[in-house]
Amino acid sequence: MLLRIPGVYPPQDDTWLLAAALAEQPWNIHGRVLDLCTGTGALAVRAAALGAGDVTAIDISRRAVLTSRLNARMHRRPIRVLQGDLTAPVTGERFDLVVSNPPYVPAQRDRIPATGRARAWDAGTDGRALLDRICRQVPDVLVPTGTLLLAQSVLSGVEKTHVMLEEQGLQVDVVARRTIPFGPVLTARRRMLASRGVIDADQSSEEIVVIRGRQHS
Ligand SMILES: C[S@@+](CC[C@H](N)C(=O)[O-])C[C@H]1O[C@@H](n2cnc3c(N)ncnc32)[C@H](O)[C@@H]1O
């Protein structure tokens, strides 16, 4: 069970797909884990429950940080929860595993919301505002044998993520996929996305994937 302050992203299919991948993929269980864009802290708590001794969670939202701290305490997990923009709060640190379920929904405009619930999902017109930054920043916080597990929709360019991570020197593959029905946000954006050619006019589901990027040791 997870507590959730109003306005914080409730764990949903993408969270659980990533949580399952976290449990299935080999990673240094005794190593350091970073949960980027932690929300309720669901993935940080899961990593700690799987045995990770050292877990750090980051979110830009004050409410999410408070929620994660409450969940860490409730689950009796010693998780360090930091407020900030992506990897900025851990500059200079290195992690064995980075997990992230960032905002990736294509939006009406490129400007990212500075506050409010939509900050948890809106990611610019192509859905890549956070994904591109994560692809660029994460290699700098991974140890030489480190792994990234990143969730996103196929609507926001899996191939681009693949190419960007490979350009950063990572070995990349897709380790999990699930097709899910559109939720309220995508349902409301169907016409806009169809007019841009991102989805078919009658489309009502999207595929979520978990991308793994591994540093060459
Ligand atoms: C899709 S939610 C995922 C939450 C949680 N990881 C999960 O899977 O349930 C994305 C989260 O990213 C956070 N976020 C948005 N922009 C961010 C940024 N620049 N730096 C850190 N966190 C950010 C939001 O506040 C939100 O909690």
PDB file of C-alpha atoms and ligand atoms in Angstrom, residues 9-12 14-15 35-40 42-43 58-61 64 84-86 101-103 119-121 130 133, ligand 1:
ATOM      1  CA  TYR A   9       0.710  10.816  -9.742  1.00  0.00           C
ATOM      2  CA  PRO A  10      -0.996   7.600  -8.636  1.00  0.00           C
ATOM      3  CA  PRO A  11       1.023   4.483  -9.521  1.00  0.00           C
ATOM      4  CA  GLN A  12      -0.500   2.934 -12.628  1.00  0.00           C
ATOM      5  CA  ASP A  14       3.553   2.207 -16.433  1.00  0.00           C
ATOM      6  CA  THR A  15       4.674   2.204 -12.792  1.00  0.00           C
ATOM      7  CA  ASP A  35      14.578   6.600  -8.834  1.00  0.00           C
ATOM      8  CA  LEU A  36      14.232   9.681 -11.058  1.00  0.00           C
ATOM      9  CA  CYS A  37      10.766  11.311 -11.102  1.00  0.00           C
ATOM     10  CA  THR A  38       9.689   9.254  -8.102  1.00  0.00           C
ATOM     11  CA  GLY A  39       6.081  10.456  -7.569  1.00  0.00           C
ATOM     12  CA  THR A  40       4.760   8.401  -4.628  1.00  0.00           C
ATOM     13  CA  ALA A  42       6.572   3.370  -5.508  1.00  0.00           C
ATOM     14  CA  LEU A  43       9.671   2.302  -7.470  1.00  0.00           C
ATOM     15  CA  ILE A  58      14.179  12.562  -6.782  1.00  0.00           C
ATOM     16  CA  ASP A  59      11.136  14.572  -7.803  1.00  0.00           C
ATOM     17  CA  ILE A  60      10.632  18.218  -8.712  1.00  0.00           C
ATOM     18  CA  SER A  61       7.282  18.321  -6.928  1.00  0.00           C
ATOM     19  CA  ALA A  64       5.733  14.110  -4.402  1.00  0.00           C
ATOM     20  CA  GLY A  84      15.036  18.909  -7.674  1.00  0.00           C
ATOM     21  CA  ASP A  85      15.261  18.821 -11.443  1.00  0.00           C
ATOM     22  CA  LEU A  86      16.212  15.368 -12.764  1.00  0.00           C
ATOM     23  CA  ASN A 101       9.001   6.712 -15.247  1.00  0.00           C
ATOM     24  CA  PRO A 102       9.091  10.349 -16.362  1.00  0.00           C
ATOM     25  CA  PRO A 103       6.409  12.539 -17.945  1.00  0.00           C
ATOM     26  CA  ARG A 119       3.540  18.295 -14.617  1.00  0.00           C
ATOM     27  CA  ALA A 120       3.451  14.537 -13.939  1.00  0.00           C
ATOM     28  CA  TRP A 121       2.642  13.692 -17.577  1.00  0.00           C
ATOM     29  CA  LEU A 130      12.074  14.951 -20.169  1.00  0.00           C
ATOM     30  CA  ARG A 133      17.196  15.235 -21.005  1.00  0.00           C
TER      31      ARG A 133
HETATM   32  C1  LIG B   1       4.588   9.814 -14.604  1.00  0.00           C
HETATM   33  S1  LIG B   1       4.936  10.402 -12.979  1.00  0.00           S
HETATM   34  C2  LIG B   1       5.728   8.926 -12.351  1.00  0.00           C
HETATM   35  C3  LIG B   1       5.736   8.807 -10.849  1.00  0.00           C
HETATM   36  C4  LIG B   1       6.285   7.481 -10.327  1.00  0.00           C
HETATM   37  N1  LIG B   1       7.678   7.269 -10.701  1.00  0.00           N
HETATM   38  C5  LIG B   1       5.462   6.327 -10.824  1.00  0.00           C
HETATM   39  O1  LIG B   1       5.951   5.573 -11.675  1.00  0.00           O
HETATM   40  O2  LIG B   1       4.326   6.165 -10.359  1.00  0.00           O
HETATM   41  C6  LIG B   1       6.277  11.533 -13.301  1.00  0.00           C
HETATM   42  C7  LIG B   1       6.847  12.274 -12.088  1.00  0.00           C
HETATM   43  O3  LIG B   1       7.918  13.108 -12.573  1.00  0.00           O
HETATM   44  C8  LIG B   1       7.965  14.289 -11.793  1.00  0.00           C
HETATM   45  N2  LIG B   1       8.725  15.311 -12.550  1.00  0.00           N
HETATM   46  C9  LIG B   1       8.286  16.088 -13.574  1.00  0.00           C
HETATM   47  N3  LIG B   1       9.298  16.871 -14.017  1.00  0.00           N
HETATM   48  C10 LIG B   1      10.379  16.562 -13.291  1.00  0.00           C
HETATM   49  C11 LIG B   1      11.730  17.025 -13.277  1.00  0.00           C
HETATM   50  N4  LIG B   1      12.164  17.975 -14.140  1.00  0.00           N
HETATM   51  N5  LIG B   1      12.597  16.514 -12.365  1.00  0.00           N
HETATM   52  C12 LIG B   1      12.182  15.561 -11.478  1.00  0.00           C
HETATM   53  N6  LIG B   1      10.920  15.088 -11.427  1.00  0.00           N
HETATM   54  C13 LIG B   1      10.031  15.571 -12.332  1.00  0.00           C
HETATM   55  C14 LIG B   1       6.497  14.612 -11.549  1.00  0.00           C
HETATM   56  O4  LIG B   1       6.352  15.463 -10.438  1.00  0.00           O
HETATM   57  C15 LIG B   1       5.915  13.196 -11.335  1.00  0.00           C
HETATM   58  O5  LIG B   1       5.923  12.871  -9.966  1.00  0.00           O
END
